[in-house]
Amino acid sequence: MKTVLFLPRLPDRDPGVSLYQQAYEHLRQAILLGTIAPGARMPSSRVLARELAIARNTVMAVYEQLIAEGLLTGRARSGTFVSESISSEHLSLLQPREPERPAPARRISSRVAAYGDLAFAYTEMHTAPRAFQLGFSAVDEFPVDIWARLSSRVVRTMPRQHLDYCEPAGYPPLRAQVAEYLRSSRGVLCEDDQVLIVAGSQQGLDLICRTLLEPGDEAWIEDPRYSGALGALLGAGVKPIPVPLDAQGLDVRRAQQLSSQARLAYVTPSHQFPSGVVMGTSRRLELLDWAERASAWIVEDDYDSEFRYGSKPLRTLQGMDRSGRVIYVGTFSKILFPSLRIGYLVVPRDLVEVFARVLSFCLFHVSTIPQIVLTAFIAEGHYARHVRRMRKIYHERQTLLQEGIEALLSDFLRVQPDPAGMHLVAWLEVGLNDREMAFKALDAGVYAPPLSFYCSQVRLPDALLLGYTGLRPDEILAGLERLRGMFRQVVG
């Protein structure tokens, strides 16, 4: 057995790096590069300390770290040795790569590769300036003082048990508050235990797809569509079947022609995203009848139902379901603030236990503390007051956006008021390409995604989508000025 009698001297010491770190890196590299052979006996800590001109305690700490990493091994009354359990071939894999060496091509799942089709929404557009980003709430109007007071009270008074792991299905009092709210304001038919708390609607969609569908299954999705739903289907290995809309919403007869074997239909019936079409009662009954006959599922995404201007929110599709085929999806992120990341599902009673089990093992859970705060926020009436106030503010912002377009951009855009929602569809004048205009807008500092991006098979007139709820009035007007400058530069 060979004992290491000589080690390369430490390089010139860097005053910005501790002696421990320098000695550790020095010995680690000597082992990885083969300067010290596997099985070799290391000098005692006293000898090595003298050799490297550092403190013995520092050497002992380095040895302990290298032993923990498996590069050295300690033997009682025998000394410290370079590990023999890692071959020279394996050690070579741990050596640093040369900076110029190109990374090898990596094989990734085709499901992950398919996300590249969504890059327009989830990369460039989400790093662009805010005007006119979609789906953002008015964080400038959120009652932060009330939320802070409730948060402080919760942390001071909550039982210590709430610092433990949370219940996968969600904080029971919050589930009860959500159920009561949905029953009274949205006509949802549910008991408290049918409400499951999730980390936003996107996690809810992912949970639904992975629980109810198998890779290779087919699912109807509206065309144009919500990209988050498409991403959830792709992530579960499900084949999305784009179904065109008409004045009543998703065309069920056409959907059956496109795929008679579909296991699920994703719809936004109260206010279709992104077109704004409302699904009529007869079409809802037709869709429910299909789901019952086909033993299929309907996912009802009620993403912005609270924001109807001039009338009460529409009755839900779930409230009309008598066969337990509808899973209802809602979120607080768009109503309160995006970083809250709390949403909910209402699932048929026979699926409650199944979904709870999947939540236990497959997905992360929402922290208990913000759930308790949100429970108090709802129970004490702050939530209802906030929603009423936001309806008024969002209606004012929509009106400002519409009037601003008519005053500044009527040569390029046509827009009509929408009785609900968080964005407007701005139709381009004939001859203007929406994707080209969207990227030109990005260059001008404006986020205005093209309607065509959300279309799979259907071809609609060119339009831009303009969100307004997350913008102050001055930001709306500034964004319109930038858009006008862009159009004048491009069109003349």
GROMACS .gro file of C-alpha atoms in nm, residues 194-361:
model
  168
  194GLN     CA    1  -6.528   1.837  -0.229
  195VAL     CA    2  -6.310   2.150  -0.233
  196LEU     CA    3  -5.938   2.081  -0.270
  197ILE     CA    4  -5.684   2.361  -0.224
  198VAL     CA    5  -5.409   2.370  -0.488
  199ALA     CA    6  -5.116   2.596  -0.574
  200GLY     CA    7  -5.302   2.798  -0.835
  201SER     CA    8  -5.524   2.683  -1.119
  202GLN     CA    9  -5.226   2.559  -1.320
  203GLN     CA   10  -5.142   2.301  -1.056
  204GLY     CA   11  -5.510   2.209  -1.049
  205LEU     CA   12  -5.512   2.146  -1.424
  206ASP     CA   13  -5.196   1.938  -1.399
  207LEU     CA   14  -5.348   1.736  -1.114
  208ILE     CA   15  -5.665   1.668  -1.314
  209CYS     CA   16  -5.478   1.551  -1.624
  210ARG     CA   17  -5.242   1.323  -1.434
  211THR     CA   18  -5.520   1.175  -1.221
  212LEU     CA   19  -5.794   1.114  -1.476
  213LEU     CA   20  -5.608   1.060  -1.802
  214GLU     CA   21  -5.352   0.815  -1.937
  215PRO     CA   22  -5.072   0.903  -2.182
  216GLY     CA   23  -5.215   0.874  -2.531
  217ASP     CA   24  -5.571   0.967  -2.430
  218GLU     CA   25  -5.744   1.238  -2.630
  219ALA     CA   26  -5.898   1.554  -2.484
  220TRP     CA   27  -6.101   1.832  -2.642
  221ILE     CA   28  -5.968   2.184  -2.595
  222GLU     CA   29  -6.118   2.508  -2.720
  223ASP     CA   30  -5.965   2.665  -3.031
  224PRO     CA   31  -5.853   2.938  -2.966
  225ARG     CA   32  -5.738   2.807  -2.629
  226TYR     CA   33  -5.580   2.886  -2.293
  227SER     CA   34  -5.213   2.790  -2.323
  228GLY     CA   35  -5.193   2.676  -1.960
  229ALA     CA   36  -5.451   2.406  -2.029
  230LEU     CA   37  -5.266   2.297  -2.341
  231GLY     CA   38  -4.945   2.275  -2.137
  232ALA     CA   39  -5.113   2.059  -1.873
  233LEU     CA   40  -5.240   1.817  -2.139
  234LEU     CA   41  -4.902   1.795  -2.307
  235GLY     CA   42  -4.729   1.743  -1.973
  236ALA     CA   43  -4.952   1.441  -1.904
  237GLY     CA   44  -4.885   1.290  -2.247
  238VAL     CA   45  -5.243   1.357  -2.358
  239LYS     CA   46  -5.327   1.435  -2.720
  240PRO     CA   47  -5.509   1.770  -2.738
  241ILE     CA   48  -5.791   1.789  -2.995
  242PRO     CA   49  -5.853   2.155  -3.089
  243VAL     CA   50  -6.226   2.221  -3.132
  244PRO     CA   51  -6.352   2.538  -3.303
  245LEU     CA   52  -6.599   2.772  -3.137
  246ASP     CA   53  -6.920   2.924  -3.263
  247ALA     CA   54  -7.147   3.185  -3.109
  248GLN     CA   55  -7.249   2.934  -2.838
  249GLY     CA   56  -6.900   2.823  -2.743
  250LEU     CA   57  -6.726   2.489  -2.804
  251ASP     CA   58  -6.897   2.308  -3.095
  252VAL     CA   59  -6.984   1.969  -2.941
  253ARG     CA   60  -7.097   1.808  -3.267
  254ARG     CA   61  -6.778   1.911  -3.442
  255ALA     CA   62  -6.579   1.788  -3.143
  256GLN     CA   63  -6.736   1.442  -3.172
  257GLN     CA   64  -6.644   1.434  -3.539
  258LEU     CA   65  -6.284   1.524  -3.460
  259SER     CA   66  -6.250   1.274  -3.175
  260SER     CA   67  -6.516   1.025  -3.071
  261GLN     CA   68  -6.281   0.874  -2.811
  262ALA     CA   69  -6.206   1.188  -2.611
  263ARG     CA   70  -6.184   1.129  -2.236
  264LEU     CA   71  -6.204   1.494  -2.128
  265ALA     CA   72  -6.317   1.836  -2.247
  266TYR     CA   73  -6.156   2.157  -2.120
  267VAL     CA   74  -6.384   2.462  -2.144
  268THR     CA   75  -6.413   2.818  -2.014
  269PRO     CA   76  -6.791   2.853  -2.050
  270SER     CA   77  -6.860   3.171  -1.851
  271HIS     CA   78  -6.611   3.381  -2.049
  272GLN     CA   79  -6.409   3.191  -2.305
  273PHE     CA   80  -6.038   3.266  -2.309
  274PRO     CA   81  -5.934   3.450  -2.516
  275SER     CA   82  -6.240   3.527  -2.731
  276GLY     CA   83  -6.490   3.617  -2.457
  277VAL     CA   84  -6.769   3.394  -2.598
  278VAL     CA   85  -7.024   3.281  -2.338
  279MET     CA   86  -7.146   2.921  -2.369
  280GLY     CA   87  -7.525   2.914  -2.404
  281THR     CA   88  -7.754   2.697  -2.193
  282SER     CA   89  -7.843   2.458  -2.476
  283ARG     CA   90  -7.476   2.404  -2.556
  284ARG     CA   91  -7.399   2.341  -2.189
  285LEU     CA   92  -7.669   2.076  -2.172
  286GLU     CA   93  -7.535   1.921  -2.492
  287LEU     CA   94  -7.184   1.903  -2.345
  288LEU     CA   95  -7.312   1.754  -2.018
  289ASP     CA   96  -7.509   1.493  -2.209
  290TRP     CA   97  -7.198   1.393  -2.405
  291ALA     CA   98  -6.992   1.358  -2.088
  292GLU     CA   99  -7.253   1.135  -1.924
  293ARG     CA  100  -7.296   0.913  -2.230
  294ALA     CA  101  -6.921   0.887  -2.296
  295SER     CA  102  -6.824   0.851  -1.927
  296ALA     CA  103  -6.592   1.144  -1.994
  297TRP     CA  104  -6.492   1.443  -1.783
  298ILE     CA  105  -6.549   1.815  -1.823
  299VAL     CA  106  -6.303   2.066  -1.677
  300GLU     CA  107  -6.474   2.399  -1.616
  301ASP     CA  108  -6.214   2.673  -1.573
  302ASP     CA  109  -6.392   2.971  -1.415
  303TYR     CA  110  -6.085   3.192  -1.420
  304ASP     CA  111  -6.242   3.542  -1.414
  305SER     CA  112  -6.609   3.490  -1.335
  306GLU     CA  113  -6.614   3.748  -1.054
  307PHE     CA  114  -6.546   4.026  -1.299
  308ARG     CA  115  -6.873   4.081  -1.480
  309TYR     CA  116  -6.966   4.445  -1.525
  310GLY     CA  117  -7.334   4.534  -1.500
  311SER     CA  118  -7.472   4.188  -1.418
  312LYS     CA  119  -7.422   3.909  -1.168
  313PRO     CA  120  -7.177   3.627  -1.247
  314LEU     CA  121  -7.327   3.356  -1.466
  315ARG     CA  122  -7.439   3.023  -1.325
  316THR     CA  123  -7.170   2.758  -1.352
  317LEU     CA  124  -7.173   2.453  -1.574
  318GLN     CA  125  -7.095   2.249  -1.262
  319GLY     CA  126  -7.419   2.371  -1.106
  320MET     CA  127  -7.612   2.209  -1.392
  321ASP     CA  128  -7.428   1.876  -1.368
  322ARG     CA  129  -7.640   1.588  -1.235
  323SER     CA  130  -7.408   1.297  -1.318
  324GLY     CA  131  -7.087   1.405  -1.145
  325ARG     CA  132  -6.879   1.459  -1.460
  326VAL     CA  133  -6.760   1.821  -1.406
  327ILE     CA  134  -6.444   1.929  -1.223
  328TYR     CA  135  -6.458   2.298  -1.139
  329VAL     CA  136  -6.137   2.506  -1.131
  330GLY     CA  137  -6.100   2.845  -0.964
  331THR     CA  138  -5.819   3.069  -0.841
  332PHE     CA  139  -5.753   3.354  -0.600
  333SER     CA  140  -5.441   3.464  -0.787
  334LYS     CA  141  -5.631   3.682  -1.034
  335ILE     CA  142  -5.867   3.822  -0.773
  336LEU     CA  143  -5.619   3.904  -0.496
  337PHE     CA  144  -5.257   3.895  -0.613
  338PRO     CA  145  -5.063   3.654  -0.840
  339SER     CA  146  -4.791   3.550  -0.596
  340LEU     CA  147  -5.051   3.416  -0.352
  341ARG     CA  148  -5.062   3.097  -0.563
  342ILE     CA  149  -5.379   2.957  -0.409
  343GLY     CA  150  -5.647   2.800  -0.622
  344TYR     CA  151  -5.906   2.531  -0.573
  345LEU     CA  152  -6.082   2.241  -0.738
  346VAL     CA  153  -6.435   2.118  -0.679
  347VAL     CA  154  -6.438   1.750  -0.765
  348PRO     CA  155  -6.723   1.494  -0.774
  349ARG     CA  156  -6.765   1.317  -0.442
  350ASP     CA  157  -6.641   0.981  -0.568
  351LEU     CA  158  -6.311   1.144  -0.675
  352VAL     CA  159  -6.232   1.325  -0.349
  353GLU     CA  160  -6.026   1.045  -0.198
  354VAL     CA  161  -5.846   0.972  -0.526
  355PHE     CA  162  -5.743   1.335  -0.574
  356ALA     CA  163  -5.637   1.368  -0.211
  357ARG     CA  164  -5.408   1.067  -0.248
  358VAL     CA  165  -5.247   1.210  -0.560
  359LEU     CA  166  -5.195   1.539  -0.381
  360SER     CA  167  -5.027   1.352  -0.096
  361PHE     CA  168  -4.765   1.182  -0.309
   0.00000   0.00000   0.00000
